Coordinates of C-alpha atoms and ligand atoms in Angstrom, one line a residue:
M1 CA -42.9 76.6 -56.5
L2 CA -41.4 79.4 -54.8
R3 CA -42.9 81.2 -51.7
F4 CA -42.5 85.3 -50.7
E5 CA -45.5 85.6 -48.6
H6 CA -46.1 85.5 -45.2
A7 CA -45.3 81.6 -44.2
P8 CA -48.6 79.6 -44.1
K9 CA -48.9 78.5 -40.2
G10 CA -50.4 75.2 -41.5
E11 CA -51.0 72.7 -38.4
W12 CA -50.7 75.7 -35.8
Q13 CA -53.1 77.3 -38.0
D14 CA -54.9 77.6 -33.7
V15 CA -52.3 79.3 -32.6
S16 CA -52.7 82.9 -31.9
Q17 CA -51.1 85.5 -34.3
E18 CA -49.1 86.9 -31.3
D19 CA -47.3 83.0 -29.9
W20 CA -46.5 82.7 -33.7
Q21 CA -44.5 85.5 -33.9
D22 CA -42.9 85.0 -30.1
W23 CA -39.9 83.4 -30.6
R24 CA -39.4 82.3 -27.8
W25 CA -43.1 80.4 -28.7
Q26 CA -41.3 78.9 -31.8
L27 CA -38.3 78.0 -30.2
K28 CA -40.4 76.0 -27.1
H29 CA -42.5 74.3 -30.1
R30 CA -40.1 73.1 -31.7
L31 CA -40.0 69.7 -32.9
T32 CA -37.5 67.5 -31.7
R33 CA -38.6 63.7 -31.7
L34 CA -39.6 61.5 -34.6
T35 CA -42.6 62.2 -33.0
D36 CA -42.7 65.5 -32.9
L37 CA -42.3 64.3 -37.7
E38 CA -45.6 61.5 -37.0
G39 CA -48.8 63.3 -38.2
R40 CA -46.9 66.2 -39.1
I41 CA -45.5 64.5 -42.3
E42 CA -44.9 61.8 -44.0
L43 CA -41.5 60.0 -42.9
S44 CA -39.4 57.5 -45.4
E45 CA -37.8 54.7 -43.2
D46 CA -34.4 56.1 -43.6
E47 CA -36.2 59.5 -42.0
R48 CA -37.9 57.7 -39.0
K49 CA -34.7 55.6 -38.4
G50 CA -32.5 58.9 -38.8
A51 CA -35.3 60.8 -36.4
L52 CA -34.7 57.5 -33.9
L53 CA -31.0 58.4 -33.8
A54 CA -31.3 62.2 -34.1
Q55 CA -31.7 62.4 -30.2
T56 CA -28.0 59.8 -29.8
R57 CA -26.4 62.1 -32.3
L58 CA -26.5 66.0 -33.7
A59 CA -29.6 66.7 -32.7
M60 CA -32.6 67.5 -34.6
A61 CA -34.8 70.8 -33.8
I62 CA -37.0 72.9 -35.9
T63 CA -38.5 75.6 -35.5
P64 CA -42.3 75.3 -36.7
Y65 CA -41.9 78.9 -38.1
F66 CA -39.7 76.9 -40.7
F67 CA -41.5 72.9 -41.0
N68 CA -44.4 75.1 -41.4
L69 CA -41.9 75.8 -45.6
I70 CA -41.5 72.0 -45.9
D71 CA -43.4 71.0 -48.7
K72 CA -44.7 68.1 -47.2
N73 CA -45.6 66.7 -50.8
D74 CA -42.8 66.9 -51.7
P75 CA -40.3 63.8 -50.7
E76 CA -36.7 65.7 -51.9
C77 CA -38.6 69.4 -50.0
P78 CA -35.3 71.0 -50.1
I79 CA -35.9 72.6 -47.0
R80 CA -36.5 69.3 -45.2
R81 CA -33.2 68.1 -46.2
Q82 CA -31.8 70.5 -43.9
V83 CA -33.1 69.6 -40.8
I84 CA -34.8 66.0 -41.2
P85 CA -32.1 64.2 -40.2
R86 CA -31.7 60.8 -42.3
I87 CA -30.3 57.4 -41.5
Q88 CA -27.4 57.6 -43.7
E89 CA -26.1 60.2 -41.2
L90 CA -24.5 57.3 -39.4
E91 CA -21.9 56.5 -42.5
R92 CA -18.8 57.5 -42.7
A93 CA -16.9 57.4 -45.8
P94 CA -13.1 56.6 -45.0
H95 CA -11.7 60.5 -45.9
E96 CA -15.0 61.6 -43.6
L97 CA -13.5 63.6 -40.2
D98 CA -15.5 65.4 -37.1
D99 CA -13.2 68.1 -36.9
P100 CA -12.8 68.9 -41.0
C101 CA -12.2 72.5 -40.7
G102 CA -9.1 71.5 -37.5
E103 CA -10.7 73.6 -35.5
D104 CA -9.3 72.5 -32.0
A105 CA -5.7 72.0 -33.1
H106 CA -6.2 75.7 -33.6
S107 CA -7.7 76.6 -30.3
P108 CA -6.2 78.4 -27.6
V109 CA -8.9 78.8 -25.2
P110 CA -12.0 76.3 -25.4
G111 CA -14.1 78.2 -28.0
L112 CA -12.1 80.2 -29.8
V113 CA -9.7 79.2 -32.9
H114 CA -6.8 81.8 -34.1
R115 CA -5.9 80.5 -37.1
Y116 CA -5.2 83.3 -39.1
P117 CA -3.2 86.0 -38.5
D118 CA -5.6 89.2 -37.8
R119 CA -8.6 87.6 -36.7
V120 CA -10.1 84.8 -35.1
L121 CA -13.6 83.0 -34.2
L122 CA -15.5 83.5 -31.0
L123 CA -17.9 79.9 -30.3
V124 CA -20.2 81.1 -27.6
T125 CA -22.3 78.0 -27.4
D126 CA -23.1 74.9 -29.0
R127 CA -27.2 75.6 -29.4
C128 CA -29.3 76.6 -32.7
A129 CA -32.1 77.5 -33.3
A130 CA -32.8 73.8 -35.7
Y131 CA -29.9 72.2 -35.8
C132 CA -28.4 72.0 -40.5
R133 CA -28.0 67.8 -41.5
Y134 CA -25.0 68.6 -42.3
C135 CA -23.0 70.8 -39.7
T136 CA -20.2 71.2 -39.7
R137 CA -19.2 71.4 -36.1
S138 CA -21.9 69.1 -35.2
R139 CA -18.8 66.7 -33.3
M140 CA -19.6 70.1 -30.4
V141 CA -23.6 71.4 -30.9
S142 CA -26.6 70.3 -29.4
G143 CA -25.1 69.1 -25.8
N144 CA -24.5 65.4 -27.9
D145 CA -21.1 64.1 -25.3
E146 CA -19.2 63.2 -28.8
G147 CA -16.8 65.2 -28.3
G148 CA -17.2 65.5 -24.3
V149 CA -19.8 68.5 -23.1
F150 CA -18.9 72.4 -24.9
R151 CA -18.1 74.6 -22.6
P152 CA -17.2 78.3 -24.4
Q153 CA -14.3 79.5 -22.3
V154 CA -15.3 83.3 -22.8
D155 CA -14.6 85.4 -20.5
Q156 CA -10.6 83.2 -21.0
A157 CA -11.4 84.4 -25.0
L158 CA -12.1 87.8 -24.4
D159 CA -8.3 87.5 -21.8
Y160 CA -6.8 86.2 -25.0
I161 CA -7.4 88.3 -27.7
R162 CA -7.0 91.5 -24.9
A163 CA -3.3 90.2 -24.8
H164 CA -2.7 89.4 -28.6
P165 CA -3.0 92.9 -30.3
E166 CA -2.1 91.4 -34.6
I167 CA -6.2 90.6 -33.8
R168 CA -8.3 93.1 -35.1
D169 CA -11.7 91.0 -36.5
V170 CA -13.5 88.7 -34.4
L171 CA -16.5 86.7 -35.1
I172 CA -18.7 85.3 -33.0
S173 CA -20.2 82.6 -33.7
G174 CA -20.8 79.0 -32.1
G175 CA -23.4 77.7 -32.4
D176 CA -25.5 80.3 -32.7
P177 CA -25.1 83.5 -30.5
L178 CA -28.5 85.8 -31.2
L179 CA -29.8 82.9 -28.8
W180 CA -28.4 84.9 -25.9
T181 CA -30.5 87.3 -24.7
D182 CA -30.4 91.1 -25.9
A183 CA -28.4 91.8 -22.5
K184 CA -26.6 89.0 -22.4
L185 CA -25.4 90.4 -26.5
D186 CA -24.9 93.1 -25.6
R187 CA -22.5 92.6 -22.9
L188 CA -20.2 91.0 -24.7
L189 CA -20.5 93.2 -27.5
G190 CA -19.7 96.4 -24.7
R191 CA -16.3 94.1 -23.5
L192 CA -14.8 93.3 -27.6
R193 CA -16.0 96.9 -28.2
E194 CA -13.9 97.9 -25.2
I195 CA -10.1 96.4 -26.3
E196 CA -9.0 98.9 -29.0
H197 CA -7.3 96.8 -31.5
V198 CA -10.5 95.3 -31.9
Q199 CA -12.0 97.4 -35.2
F200 CA -14.6 94.7 -36.3
V201 CA -16.7 92.5 -35.0
R202 CA -19.2 90.5 -36.6
I203 CA -22.1 87.8 -35.6
G204 CA -22.4 84.5 -38.2
S205 CA -25.8 83.3 -37.4
R206 CA -29.0 81.1 -38.8
I207 CA -31.4 82.7 -36.6
P208 CA -33.0 85.3 -39.2
V209 CA -33.6 82.1 -41.6
F210 CA -34.3 79.8 -38.9
L211 CA -36.1 82.3 -36.2
P212 CA -37.0 85.1 -38.0
Q213 CA -38.5 86.0 -35.2
R214 CA -36.1 85.9 -32.7
I215 CA -34.9 89.5 -34.7
T216 CA -37.2 92.1 -32.7
P217 CA -36.6 95.5 -32.7
G218 CA -34.8 95.3 -29.2
L219 CA -32.5 92.9 -30.9
V220 CA -31.6 95.6 -33.3
D221 CA -30.9 98.3 -30.8
V222 CA -28.2 96.5 -28.7
L223 CA -26.7 95.6 -32.0
R224 CA -26.2 99.3 -33.7
K225 CA -25.0 100.2 -30.0
H226 CA -21.9 98.4 -31.4
H227 CA -21.0 99.7 -34.7
P228 CA -19.4 98.6 -36.6
F229 CA -21.0 95.5 -37.2
W230 CA -21.9 93.1 -39.2
L231 CA -24.0 90.0 -39.5
S232 CA -22.9 86.8 -42.0
I233 CA -26.5 84.6 -42.2
H234 CA -26.9 81.2 -43.8
M235 CA -29.7 80.7 -46.8
N236 CA -29.9 77.5 -49.5
H237 CA -33.2 78.0 -50.9
P238 CA -34.9 80.4 -52.1
M239 CA -38.2 78.6 -50.7
E240 CA -36.1 79.8 -47.4
A241 CA -36.7 83.7 -48.4
T242 CA -40.4 84.5 -46.3
A243 CA -41.9 87.8 -46.0
E244 CA -40.7 86.9 -42.4
V245 CA -37.0 87.3 -43.3
K246 CA -37.1 89.5 -45.8
E247 CA -38.7 91.8 -42.8
A248 CA -36.2 91.3 -40.2
C249 CA -33.3 92.2 -42.5
G250 CA -35.2 95.1 -43.6
R251 CA -34.8 95.8 -39.9
L252 CA -31.4 95.3 -39.6
A253 CA -30.5 96.4 -43.0
D254 CA -31.7 100.0 -41.6
A255 CA -30.3 99.8 -38.3
G256 CA -27.2 100.5 -40.5
I257 CA -25.5 96.1 -40.0
P258 CA -24.0 95.0 -43.7
I259 CA -25.9 91.8 -44.1
G260 CA -23.4 88.9 -46.1
N261 CA -24.9 85.3 -46.4
Q262 CA -23.4 81.9 -45.9
T263 CA -24.3 79.6 -48.4
V264 CA -23.6 75.6 -48.1
L265 CA -23.8 73.6 -51.4
L266 CA -25.7 70.4 -51.0
R267 CA -27.2 68.2 -53.4
G268 CA -31.2 68.4 -54.3
V269 CA -31.0 71.6 -52.3
N270 CA -28.8 74.4 -54.3
D271 CA -26.3 72.8 -56.9
Q272 CA -28.6 73.4 -59.4
L273 CA -28.4 76.8 -61.3
P274 CA -31.4 78.4 -61.4
V275 CA -32.1 77.3 -58.1
M276 CA -29.0 79.1 -57.1
R277 CA -30.1 82.2 -59.3
E278 CA -33.0 82.5 -57.3
L279 CA -31.7 82.1 -54.0
L280 CA -29.3 84.8 -55.2
H281 CA -31.2 87.1 -56.4
R282 CA -33.7 86.9 -53.1
L283 CA -31.3 87.7 -51.2
L284 CA -29.5 90.8 -52.6
A285 CA -33.5 91.8 -52.8
M286 CA -33.4 92.1 -49.1
R287 CA -30.3 94.3 -49.1
V288 CA -28.0 91.2 -49.0
R289 CA -25.4 90.6 -49.5
P290 CA -23.5 87.0 -50.7
Y291 CA -20.9 86.5 -49.2
Y292 CA -19.3 82.7 -49.1
I293 CA -20.5 79.5 -51.2
Y294 CA -18.9 76.6 -49.0
Q295 CA -18.0 73.8 -50.1
C296 CA -20.0 70.7 -48.0
D297 CA -17.3 70.5 -45.7
P298 CA -16.4 66.5 -44.9
I299 CA -17.9 65.8 -41.9
R300 CA -19.0 62.0 -40.6
G301 CA -22.4 60.8 -42.2
T302 CA -22.9 63.8 -44.6
A303 CA -21.9 62.1 -48.0
H304 CA -25.6 62.2 -49.1
L305 CA -25.5 66.4 -49.2
K306 CA -22.8 66.5 -50.9
T307 CA -21.9 67.6 -55.1
T308 CA -18.9 67.5 -56.9
V309 CA -16.3 70.2 -56.5
Q310 CA -16.6 70.3 -61.1
A311 CA -20.6 70.6 -60.6
G312 CA -19.3 73.7 -57.8
I313 CA -17.1 75.3 -61.3
E314 CA -19.6 75.0 -63.0
L315 CA -22.1 76.7 -60.5
M316 CA -19.9 79.7 -61.0
Q317 CA -19.2 79.9 -64.2
G318 CA -22.8 80.0 -65.0
L319 CA -23.0 83.0 -62.4
R320 CA -19.8 85.5 -63.4
G321 CA -21.0 88.1 -66.3
H322 CA -24.3 86.2 -66.0
T323 CA -26.2 88.3 -63.3
S324 CA -24.9 91.5 -61.2
G325 CA -21.3 90.7 -59.8
Y326 CA -23.5 91.8 -56.2
A327 CA -24.7 88.0 -56.7
V328 CA -21.5 86.5 -57.2
P329 CA -20.7 85.7 -53.2
N330 CA -17.1 83.2 -53.4
Y331 CA -17.1 79.9 -54.3
V332 CA -14.3 77.7 -51.5
I333 CA -13.1 74.8 -49.2
D334 CA -12.4 75.0 -45.7
A335 CA -9.1 73.3 -46.6
P336 CA -9.7 70.2 -44.0
G337 CA -6.4 70.2 -41.7
G338 CA -7.3 73.6 -40.3
G339 CA -5.8 75.7 -44.1
G340 CA -9.0 78.1 -43.8
K341 CA -10.7 78.7 -47.0
I342 CA -9.1 79.1 -49.9
P343 CA -11.1 79.8 -53.0
I344 CA -12.5 77.7 -56.1
N345 CA -12.3 79.6 -59.2
P346 CA -13.7 78.7 -63.0
Q347 CA -9.8 79.7 -65.1
Y348 CA -10.4 82.4 -66.7
V349 CA -6.5 83.4 -68.0
E350 CA -5.2 80.7 -70.4
E351 CA -2.2 82.4 -70.2
L352 CA 0.2 85.1 -68.0
T353 CA 3.6 85.7 -69.8
E354 CA 5.3 89.5 -69.1
E355 CA 4.2 90.3 -72.7
R356 CA 0.2 90.0 -72.4
V357 CA -2.2 87.9 -70.8
V358 CA -4.4 86.4 -72.1
L359 CA -8.2 86.1 -71.0
R360 CA -11.6 84.4 -71.6
N361 CA -14.9 85.7 -71.2
Y362 CA -18.1 84.6 -69.2
E363 CA -19.4 83.7 -72.9
G364 CA -16.0 81.3 -73.8
R365 CA -15.1 84.4 -76.4
I366 CA -10.9 85.4 -76.0
F367 CA -9.0 88.9 -75.0
T368 CA -5.8 89.5 -75.0
Y369 CA -4.4 92.4 -72.2
E370 CA -0.7 93.7 -73.4
Q371 CA 1.0 94.5 -70.7
G372 CA 3.6 97.1 -72.9
Q373 CA 6.6 97.8 -71.9
A374 CA 7.8 95.9 -68.5
V375 CA 9.3 98.4 -65.6
T376 CA 12.5 97.4 -64.5
Ligands
LIG1 C1 -14.1 81.6 -41.5 C2 -13.5 82.0 -41.0 C3 -12.6 83.4 -39.8 C4 -12.9 84.9 -41.2 O1 -12.9 84.4 -42.4 P1 -13.2 85.0 -43.4 O2 -12.6 84.9 -44.7 O3 -12.9 86.4 -42.9 O4 -15.1 85.1 -43.0 C5 -11.7 83.5 -39.2 N1 -11.6 82.1 -38.5 C6 -12.0 81.2 -38.4 C7 -11.4 79.7 -37.9 C8 -12.8 80.5 -39.8 O5 -13.5 79.4 -40.0

């Protein structure tokens, strides 16, 4: 079931290798309408209605490359679940929100979120190569007009960062910043680098996974100019770990760019331990360090993709100690209302007193660490 070789061209077998490897060709040929799916894949009634309605809400867009990873014979294919809309997206449970992480309330400038004391999130675009159906920013991405049109104010955001010397870390995201041209990215990174107190710059992007063709040698040359530069990618299932992605990550890693991965815990995608373990191992093989596993945000219309926190904790328990420490990410909930990322850990401390700590190891065995004489 799991693939690790070049994706087959399938439906597009008449396309030249050159076009297929061209990221602009991939963008131009994205599947964005119900009629693009019809004839290529058999849709359920829920998906058909979902694809129709996606034009009025969070848009549908799937690159041919990513669409080709779908197992067409599996109606519950984990790739399919991430990018093909279902009518359930229109349902809203009472606890579900449009802005689940409370970003708008922490936004001093449109497109800038200043939640933590020493770092900011800079949203530079509302467009992505493809749209994840559980998008935490579905209120503003893809040009849908629900929350008004999103117009990032990059100049104003840079002024704000300049005026706040406590900001030492800028996370550029969106939308997907790597949709910008090389020249535009170069300029933005250069302007950030000119700010003395900004020590650390990173981009959050799913493009290495949705559109690995974008990671051209030219782009990598631009990014490496601005070291220390880090990248967070977003991979959810081992089927996404293709030869193309491995090549793209290899190019980035060769340029000295440390790569982390963020995974969203999704029902029917990666909520089973063997699947998650396989994903994490494949990331390590691509020189990508698993960084976060997110509990799915309580975003409107995602109930069909959510798992329980109990299931997430159990998953973490099945990882720690059972596999390489480097393969074990932090499991977090981005707290509704703007509390930030809060770690959710299995309980390993059974008892903690001034004298000792009683610990449970990964096998469930109990150990005691004596603190000795407390220093007073
Ligand atoms: C996730 C996030 C960051 C970065 O958090 P790290 O834990 O440092 O990766 C910064 N600002 C906002 C608003 C975020 O959501």
